[in-house]
Tab-separated table of C-alpha atoms and ligand atoms in Angstrom:
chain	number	residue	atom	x	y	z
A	263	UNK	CA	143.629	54.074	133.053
A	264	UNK	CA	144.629	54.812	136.433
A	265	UNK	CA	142.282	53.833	139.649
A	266	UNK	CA	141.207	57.119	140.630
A	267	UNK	CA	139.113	55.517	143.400
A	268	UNK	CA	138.902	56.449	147.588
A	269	UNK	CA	137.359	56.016	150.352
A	270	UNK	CA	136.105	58.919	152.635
A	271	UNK	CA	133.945	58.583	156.397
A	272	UNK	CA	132.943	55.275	155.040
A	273	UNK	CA	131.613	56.402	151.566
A	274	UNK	CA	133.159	54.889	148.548
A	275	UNK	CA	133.842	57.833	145.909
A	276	UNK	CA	134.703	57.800	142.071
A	277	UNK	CA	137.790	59.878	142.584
A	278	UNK	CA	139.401	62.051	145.598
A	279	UNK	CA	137.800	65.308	144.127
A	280	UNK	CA	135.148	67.129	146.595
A	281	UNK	CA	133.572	70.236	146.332
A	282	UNK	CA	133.797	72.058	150.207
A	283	UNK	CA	130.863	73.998	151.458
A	284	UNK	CA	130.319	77.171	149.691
A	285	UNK	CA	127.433	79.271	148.087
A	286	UNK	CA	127.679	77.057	145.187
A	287	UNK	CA	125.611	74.452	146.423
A	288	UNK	CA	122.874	77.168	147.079
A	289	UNK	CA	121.274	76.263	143.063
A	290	UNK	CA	120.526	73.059	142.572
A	291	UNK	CA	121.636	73.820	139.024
A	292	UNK	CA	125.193	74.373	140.157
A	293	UNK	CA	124.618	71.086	142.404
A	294	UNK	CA	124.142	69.389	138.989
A	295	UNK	CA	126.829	70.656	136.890
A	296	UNK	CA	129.089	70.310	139.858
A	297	UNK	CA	128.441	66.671	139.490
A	298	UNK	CA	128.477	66.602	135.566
A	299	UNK	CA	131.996	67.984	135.803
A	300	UNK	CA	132.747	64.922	137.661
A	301	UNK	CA	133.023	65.844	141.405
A	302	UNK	CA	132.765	62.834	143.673
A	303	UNK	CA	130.842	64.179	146.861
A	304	UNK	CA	129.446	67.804	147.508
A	305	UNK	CA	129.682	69.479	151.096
A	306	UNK	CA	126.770	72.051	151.484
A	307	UNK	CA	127.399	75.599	152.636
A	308	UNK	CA	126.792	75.218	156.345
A	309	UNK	CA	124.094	75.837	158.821
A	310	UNK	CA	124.924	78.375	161.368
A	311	UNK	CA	124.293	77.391	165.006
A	312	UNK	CA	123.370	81.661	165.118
A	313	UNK	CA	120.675	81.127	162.412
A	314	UNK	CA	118.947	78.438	164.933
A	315	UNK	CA	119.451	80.039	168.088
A	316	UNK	CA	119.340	83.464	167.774
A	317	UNK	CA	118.015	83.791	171.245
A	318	UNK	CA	119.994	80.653	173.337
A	319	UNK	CA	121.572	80.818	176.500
A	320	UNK	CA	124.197	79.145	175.557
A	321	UNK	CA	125.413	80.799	172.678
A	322	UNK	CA	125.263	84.116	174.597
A	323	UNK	CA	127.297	82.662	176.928
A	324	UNK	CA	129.833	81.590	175.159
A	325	UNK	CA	129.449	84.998	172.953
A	326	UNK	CA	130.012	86.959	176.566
A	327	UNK	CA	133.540	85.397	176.823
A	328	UNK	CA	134.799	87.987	173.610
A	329	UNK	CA	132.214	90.183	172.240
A	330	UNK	CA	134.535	89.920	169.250
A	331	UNK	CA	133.818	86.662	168.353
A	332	UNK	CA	130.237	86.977	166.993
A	333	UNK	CA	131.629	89.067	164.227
A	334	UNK	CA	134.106	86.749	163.913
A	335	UNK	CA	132.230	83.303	163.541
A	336	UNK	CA	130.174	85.233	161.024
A	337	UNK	CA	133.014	86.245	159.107
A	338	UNK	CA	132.306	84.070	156.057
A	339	UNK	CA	129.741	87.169	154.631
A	340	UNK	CA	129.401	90.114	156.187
A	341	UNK	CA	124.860	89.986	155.964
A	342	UNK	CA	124.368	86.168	156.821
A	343	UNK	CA	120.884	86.816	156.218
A	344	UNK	CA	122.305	86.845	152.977
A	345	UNK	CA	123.829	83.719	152.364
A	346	UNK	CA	121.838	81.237	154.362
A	347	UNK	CA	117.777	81.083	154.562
A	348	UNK	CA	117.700	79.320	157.962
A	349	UNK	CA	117.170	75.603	159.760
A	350	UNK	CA	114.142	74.707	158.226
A	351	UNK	CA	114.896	75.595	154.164
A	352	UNK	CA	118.050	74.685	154.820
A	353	UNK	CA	117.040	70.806	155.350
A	354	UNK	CA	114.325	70.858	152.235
A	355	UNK	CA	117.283	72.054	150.147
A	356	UNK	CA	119.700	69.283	151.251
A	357	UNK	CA	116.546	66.874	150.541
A	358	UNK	CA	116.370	68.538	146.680
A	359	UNK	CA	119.912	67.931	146.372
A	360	UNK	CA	119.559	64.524	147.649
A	361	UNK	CA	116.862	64.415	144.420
A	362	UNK	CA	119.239	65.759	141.856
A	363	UNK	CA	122.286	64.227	142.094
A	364	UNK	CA	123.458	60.634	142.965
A	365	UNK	CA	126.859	61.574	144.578
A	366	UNK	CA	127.316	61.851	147.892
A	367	UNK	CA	125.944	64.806	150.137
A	368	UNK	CA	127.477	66.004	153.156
A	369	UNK	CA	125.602	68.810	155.299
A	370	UNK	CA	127.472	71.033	157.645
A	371	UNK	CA	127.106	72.286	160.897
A	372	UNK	CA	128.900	75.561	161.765
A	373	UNK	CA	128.822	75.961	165.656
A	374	UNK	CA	131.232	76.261	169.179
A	375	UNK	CA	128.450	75.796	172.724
A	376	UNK	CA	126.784	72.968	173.315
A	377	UNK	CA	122.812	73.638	173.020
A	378	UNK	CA	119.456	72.425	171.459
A	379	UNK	CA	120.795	73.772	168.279
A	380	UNK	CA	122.654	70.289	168.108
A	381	UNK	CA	119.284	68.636	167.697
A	382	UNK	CA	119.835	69.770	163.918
A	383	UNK	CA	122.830	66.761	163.187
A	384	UNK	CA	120.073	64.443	163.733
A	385	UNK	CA	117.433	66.779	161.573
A	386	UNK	CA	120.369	66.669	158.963
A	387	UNK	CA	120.675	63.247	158.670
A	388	UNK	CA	116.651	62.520	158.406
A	389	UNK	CA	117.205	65.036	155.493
A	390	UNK	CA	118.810	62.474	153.623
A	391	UNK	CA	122.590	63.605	154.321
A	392	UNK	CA	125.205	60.817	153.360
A	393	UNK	CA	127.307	62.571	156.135
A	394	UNK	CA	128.007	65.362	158.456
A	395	UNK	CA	130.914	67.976	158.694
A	396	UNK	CA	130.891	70.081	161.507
A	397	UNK	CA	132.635	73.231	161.742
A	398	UNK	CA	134.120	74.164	164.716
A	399	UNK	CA	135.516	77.944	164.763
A	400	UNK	CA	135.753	80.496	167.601
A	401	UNK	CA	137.567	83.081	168.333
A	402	UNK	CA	139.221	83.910	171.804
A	403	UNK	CA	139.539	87.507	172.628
A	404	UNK	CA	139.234	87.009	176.374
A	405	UNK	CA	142.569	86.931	178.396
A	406	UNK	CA	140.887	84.654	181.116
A	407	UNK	CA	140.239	81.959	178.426
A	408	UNK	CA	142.731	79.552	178.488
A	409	UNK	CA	143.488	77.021	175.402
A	410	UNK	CA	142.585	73.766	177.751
A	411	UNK	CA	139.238	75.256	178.318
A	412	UNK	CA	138.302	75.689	174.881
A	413	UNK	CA	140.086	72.770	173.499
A	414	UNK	CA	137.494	71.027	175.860
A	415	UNK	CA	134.654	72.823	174.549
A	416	UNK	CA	135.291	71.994	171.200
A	417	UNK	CA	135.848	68.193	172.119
A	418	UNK	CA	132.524	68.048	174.349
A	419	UNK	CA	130.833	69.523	171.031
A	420	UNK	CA	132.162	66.420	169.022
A	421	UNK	CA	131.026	64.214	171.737
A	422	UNK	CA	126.856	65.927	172.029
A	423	UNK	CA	126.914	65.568	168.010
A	424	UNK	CA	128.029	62.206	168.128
A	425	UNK	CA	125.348	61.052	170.657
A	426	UNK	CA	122.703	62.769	167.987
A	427	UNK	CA	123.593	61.036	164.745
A	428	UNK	CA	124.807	57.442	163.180
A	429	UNK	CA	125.864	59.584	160.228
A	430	UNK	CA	130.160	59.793	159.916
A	431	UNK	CA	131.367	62.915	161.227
A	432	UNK	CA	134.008	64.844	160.148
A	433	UNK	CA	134.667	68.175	162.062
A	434	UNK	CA	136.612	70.868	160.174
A	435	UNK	CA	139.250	72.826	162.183
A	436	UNK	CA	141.276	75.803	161.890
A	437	UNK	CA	145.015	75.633	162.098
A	438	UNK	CA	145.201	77.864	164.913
A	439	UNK	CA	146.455	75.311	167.778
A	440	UNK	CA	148.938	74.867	170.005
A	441	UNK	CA	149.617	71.388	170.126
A	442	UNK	CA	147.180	70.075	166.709
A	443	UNK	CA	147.778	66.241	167.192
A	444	UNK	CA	146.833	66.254	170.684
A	445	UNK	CA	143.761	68.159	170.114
A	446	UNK	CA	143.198	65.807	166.622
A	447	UNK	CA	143.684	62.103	168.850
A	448	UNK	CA	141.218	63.715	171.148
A	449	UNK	CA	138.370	65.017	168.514
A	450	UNK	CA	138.536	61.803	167.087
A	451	UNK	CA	138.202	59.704	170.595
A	452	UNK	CA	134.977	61.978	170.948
A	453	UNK	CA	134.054	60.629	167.602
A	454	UNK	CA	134.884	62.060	164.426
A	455	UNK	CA	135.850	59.950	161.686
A	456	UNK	CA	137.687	62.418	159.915
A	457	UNK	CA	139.356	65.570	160.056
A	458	UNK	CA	138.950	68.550	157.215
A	459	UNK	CA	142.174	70.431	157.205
A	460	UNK	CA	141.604	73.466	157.172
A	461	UNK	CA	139.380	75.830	157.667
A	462	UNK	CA	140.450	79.590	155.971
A	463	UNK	CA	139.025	82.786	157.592
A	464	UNK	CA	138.851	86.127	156.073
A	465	UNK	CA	140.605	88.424	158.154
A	466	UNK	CA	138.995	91.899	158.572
A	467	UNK	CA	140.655	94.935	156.441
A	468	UNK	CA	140.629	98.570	158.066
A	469	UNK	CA	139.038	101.487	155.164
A	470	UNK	CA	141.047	104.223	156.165
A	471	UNK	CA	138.873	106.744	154.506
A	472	UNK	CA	135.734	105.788	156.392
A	473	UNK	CA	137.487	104.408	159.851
A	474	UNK	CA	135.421	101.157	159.467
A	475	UNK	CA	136.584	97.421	159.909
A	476	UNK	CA	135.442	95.988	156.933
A	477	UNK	CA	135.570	92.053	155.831
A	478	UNK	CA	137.424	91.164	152.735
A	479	UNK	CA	136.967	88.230	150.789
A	480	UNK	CA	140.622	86.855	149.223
A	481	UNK	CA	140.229	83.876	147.197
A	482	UNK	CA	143.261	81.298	148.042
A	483	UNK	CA	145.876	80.632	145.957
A	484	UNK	CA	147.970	77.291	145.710
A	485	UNK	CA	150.488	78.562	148.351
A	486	UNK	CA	147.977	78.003	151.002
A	487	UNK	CA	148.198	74.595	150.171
A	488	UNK	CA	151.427	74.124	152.217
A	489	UNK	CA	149.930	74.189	155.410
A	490	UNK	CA	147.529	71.436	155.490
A	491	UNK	CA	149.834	69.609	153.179
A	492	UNK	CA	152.559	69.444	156.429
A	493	UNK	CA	150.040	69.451	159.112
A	494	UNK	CA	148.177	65.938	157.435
A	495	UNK	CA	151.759	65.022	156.193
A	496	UNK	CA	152.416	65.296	160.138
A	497	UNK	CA	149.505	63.200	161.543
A	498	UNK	CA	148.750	60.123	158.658
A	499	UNK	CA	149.774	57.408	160.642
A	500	UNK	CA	149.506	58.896	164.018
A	501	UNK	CA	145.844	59.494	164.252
A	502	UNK	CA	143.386	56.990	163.249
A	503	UNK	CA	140.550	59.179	160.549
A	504	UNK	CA	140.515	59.802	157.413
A	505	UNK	CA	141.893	63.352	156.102
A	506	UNK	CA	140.604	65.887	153.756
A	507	UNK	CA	142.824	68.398	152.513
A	508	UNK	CA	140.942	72.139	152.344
A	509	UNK	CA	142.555	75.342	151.040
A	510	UNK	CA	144.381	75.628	148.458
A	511	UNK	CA	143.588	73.022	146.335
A	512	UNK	CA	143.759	74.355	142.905
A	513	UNK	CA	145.318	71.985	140.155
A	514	UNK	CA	146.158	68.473	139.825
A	515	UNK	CA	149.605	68.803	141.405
A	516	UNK	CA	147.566	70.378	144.387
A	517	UNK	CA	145.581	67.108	144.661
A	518	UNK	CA	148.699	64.801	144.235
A	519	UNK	CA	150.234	66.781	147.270
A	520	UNK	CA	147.128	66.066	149.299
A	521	UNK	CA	146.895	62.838	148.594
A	522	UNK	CA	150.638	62.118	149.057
A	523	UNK	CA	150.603	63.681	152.274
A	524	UNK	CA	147.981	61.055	153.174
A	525	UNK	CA	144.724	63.251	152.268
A	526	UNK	CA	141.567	61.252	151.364
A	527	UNK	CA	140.147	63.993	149.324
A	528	UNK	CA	141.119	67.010	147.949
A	529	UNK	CA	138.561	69.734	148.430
A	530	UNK	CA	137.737	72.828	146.557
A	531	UNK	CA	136.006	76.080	146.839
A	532	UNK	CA	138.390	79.261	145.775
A	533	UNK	CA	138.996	77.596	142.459
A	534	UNK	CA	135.260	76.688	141.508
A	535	UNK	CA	134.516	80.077	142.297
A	536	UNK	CA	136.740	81.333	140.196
A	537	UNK	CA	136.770	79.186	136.902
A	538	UNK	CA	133.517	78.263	137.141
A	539	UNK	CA	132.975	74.389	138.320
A	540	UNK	CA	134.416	72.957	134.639
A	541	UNK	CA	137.078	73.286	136.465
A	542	UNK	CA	136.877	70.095	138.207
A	543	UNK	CA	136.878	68.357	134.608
A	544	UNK	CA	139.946	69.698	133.605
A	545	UNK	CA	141.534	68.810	137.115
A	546	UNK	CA	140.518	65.012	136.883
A	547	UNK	CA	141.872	65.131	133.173
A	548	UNK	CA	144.995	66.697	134.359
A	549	UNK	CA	145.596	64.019	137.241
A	550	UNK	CA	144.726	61.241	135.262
A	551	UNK	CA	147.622	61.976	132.769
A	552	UNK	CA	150.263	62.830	135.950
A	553	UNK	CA	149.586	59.911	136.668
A	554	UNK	CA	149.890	57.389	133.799
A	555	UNK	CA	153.090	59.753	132.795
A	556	UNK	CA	154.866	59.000	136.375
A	557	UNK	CA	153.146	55.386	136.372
A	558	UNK	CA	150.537	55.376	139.325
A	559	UNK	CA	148.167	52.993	138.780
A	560	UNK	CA	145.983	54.317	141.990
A	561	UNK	CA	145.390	56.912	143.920
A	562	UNK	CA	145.204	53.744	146.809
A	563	UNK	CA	149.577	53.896	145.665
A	564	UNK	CA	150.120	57.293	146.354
A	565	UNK	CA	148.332	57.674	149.553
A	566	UNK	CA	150.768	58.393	152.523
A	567	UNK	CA	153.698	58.095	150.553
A	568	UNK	CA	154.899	61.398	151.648
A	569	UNK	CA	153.925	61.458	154.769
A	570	UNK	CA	156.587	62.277	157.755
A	571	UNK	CA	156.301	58.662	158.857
A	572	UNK	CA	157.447	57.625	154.927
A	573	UNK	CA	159.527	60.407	154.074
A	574	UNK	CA	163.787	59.489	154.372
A	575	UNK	CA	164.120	62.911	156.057
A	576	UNK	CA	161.107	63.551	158.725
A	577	UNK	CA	163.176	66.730	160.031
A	578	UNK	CA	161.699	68.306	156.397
A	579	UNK	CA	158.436	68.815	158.487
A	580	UNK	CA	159.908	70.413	161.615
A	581	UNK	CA	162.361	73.301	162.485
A	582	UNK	CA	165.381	71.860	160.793
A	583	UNK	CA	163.775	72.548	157.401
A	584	UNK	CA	162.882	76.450	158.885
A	585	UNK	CA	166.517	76.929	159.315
A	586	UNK	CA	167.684	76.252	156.083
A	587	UNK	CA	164.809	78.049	154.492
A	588	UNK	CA	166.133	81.009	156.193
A	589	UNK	CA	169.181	80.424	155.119
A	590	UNK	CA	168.428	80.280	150.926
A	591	UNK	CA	167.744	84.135	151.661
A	592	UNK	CA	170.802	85.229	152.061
A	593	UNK	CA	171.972	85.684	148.681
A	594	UNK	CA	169.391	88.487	148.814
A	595	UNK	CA	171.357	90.136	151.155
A	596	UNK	CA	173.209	93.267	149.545
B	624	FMN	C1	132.410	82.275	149.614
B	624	FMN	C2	132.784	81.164	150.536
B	624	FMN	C3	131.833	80.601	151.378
B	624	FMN	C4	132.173	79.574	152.256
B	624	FMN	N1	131.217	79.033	153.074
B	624	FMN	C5	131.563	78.019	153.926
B	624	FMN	C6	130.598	77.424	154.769
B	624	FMN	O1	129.422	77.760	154.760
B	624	FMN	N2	131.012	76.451	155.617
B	624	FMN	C7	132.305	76.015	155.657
B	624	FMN	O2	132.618	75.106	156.430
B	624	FMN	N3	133.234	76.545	154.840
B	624	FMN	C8	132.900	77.535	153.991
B	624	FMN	N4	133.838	78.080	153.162
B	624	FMN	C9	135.225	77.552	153.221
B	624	FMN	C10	135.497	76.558	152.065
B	624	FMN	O3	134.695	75.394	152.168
B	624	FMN	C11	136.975	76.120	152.048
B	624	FMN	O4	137.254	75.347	153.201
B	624	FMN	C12	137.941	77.292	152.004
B	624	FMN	O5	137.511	78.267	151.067
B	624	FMN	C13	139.348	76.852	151.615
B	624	FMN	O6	139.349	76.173	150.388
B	624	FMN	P1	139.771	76.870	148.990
B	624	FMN	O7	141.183	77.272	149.109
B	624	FMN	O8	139.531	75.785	147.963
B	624	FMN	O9	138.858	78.027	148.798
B	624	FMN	C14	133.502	79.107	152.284
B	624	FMN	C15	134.451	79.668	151.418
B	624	FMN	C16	134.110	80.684	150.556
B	624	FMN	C17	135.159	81.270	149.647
């Protein structure tokens, strides 16, 4: 039988199959079966720096740079009150979980300004958290804001969590950057251990019958695998963390490509949600046979092997690959 085996912020785990933060670790039931299925660590939906601070200085000052933003950050659900109690059930939950299951637990943060409301790392990891992700997400809608500036912000965030906790960090990101490996080598100098690639937003719909902006929840498919498959592909080997792969992640193939691309784990939300958490059974049973068909013996093999540094053509990453993309099309042309 293949090794199925990895190794993620310092925490051995059974196989490279995590569950992300979502609503399903909200029942400890869930929590149970999501482990009975055969998941190797859990992620907890996150704690909102807006459900701590509803009142800090900080936050409104960051808020005051796009009034957009608030809506924004909260785009996850469109009633938070909804989907997350607050600080202080939030922690006695993550200690339950800690009680039910025996795999791994990582809490997440969900935050952008610096602030008191960072105290709540350190409150995470007295909860019993085997590690903390922390979810960095804004959105600039002010003209005046340049990307240095809030590249900074985001670093100096990394940096005031670090000081708070021994726990490994890994900060989740979204894909919207200029320059990503710059802004990774510098995340990780401020201390993460890992980066969680990436984070998916729900972009707001109009309702043309009632003039309203309303959010819409799409679950992902596998095609949004593609771009945190090239943008780890891209930095294995150039930036010292470990990697998990988010969005997208749907069958075993899915989790090959992560891992290939030099992933650590494979996380998964969309498809949970979806099929129901079985569905990480059926994944592991479907990865364990791609591999003893194609003759892996480890995950530990695979690892990397695709990566731009390994790869014979490295231009497959970059523009060269656009162009000839393009190019297949145009046997569509009539
Ligand atoms: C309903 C729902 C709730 C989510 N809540 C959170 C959250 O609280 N914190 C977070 O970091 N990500 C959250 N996510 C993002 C997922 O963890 C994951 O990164 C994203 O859905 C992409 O993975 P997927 O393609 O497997 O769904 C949520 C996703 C969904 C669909």
């Amino acid at each position: 039988m293949p090794d199925l085996t990895t190794t993620y912020l310092g925490l051995q785990l059974k196989n490279p199959l995590v569950a992300s933060a979502s609503p399903l670790s909200k029942k400890l039931e869930t929590v149970r079966r999501i482990e009975d299925a055969g998941a190797s660590a859990l992620v907890m939906y996150s704690l909102f720096e807006e459900q701590i601070t509803h009142d800090s200085y900080e936050l409104d000052n960051y808020l005051e740079r796009g009034t957009h933003s608030y809506a924004e950050a909260m785009n996850y659900f469109p009633d938070m009150g909804n989907y997350n109690l607050g600080p202080e059930p939030y922690l006695e939950h993550l200690h339950k979980i800690k009680q039910v299951v025996s795999i791994p637990v990582i809490g997440s943060l969900n935050g952008i300004s610096s602030g008191g409301w960072v105290d709540y790392a350190h409150r995470i990891e007295q909860a019993g958290a085997d590690a903390l992700e922390l979810n960095i997400y804004y959105l600039p809608t002010d003209p005046d804001l340049t990307g240095a500036e809030l590249e900074e912000d985001y670093v100096q965030l990394v940096r005031d969590v670090r000081a708070k906790v021994k726990l490994p960090i890994a900060v989740k990101l979204s894909p919207y950057f200029t320059a990503l490996p710059n802004l990774a080598k510098r995340i990780v100098k401020a201390g993460a251990d890992a980066l969680v690639l990436f984070n998916r937003f729900y972009q707001p719909d109009f309702d043309l019958e009632e003039l309203e902006v309303v959010p819409n929840l799409v679950l992902s498919t596998s095609n949004e695998l593609r771009l945190p498959l090239r943008w780890i592909a891209i930095l294995y080997g150039r930036i010292q963390a470990d990697f998990a792969l988010t969005s997208g992640v749907h069958t075993a193939q899915d989790v090959i490509k992560a891992m290939m691309a030099g992933a650590n784990v494979a996380m998964m939300t969309s498809t949970l949600l979806e099929n129901g958490v079985g569905r990480i059974m059926h994944i592991l049973t479907d990865l364990q046979d791609w591999m003893e068909e194609h003759e892996y013996e480890s995950i530990e093999q695979m690892r990397g092997s695709m990566s731009q540094q390994a790869v014979a053509e490295p231009a497959a990453f970059e523009r060269a690959n656009y162009i000839r993309a393009l190019n297949t099309f145009d046997q569509y042309v009539r």
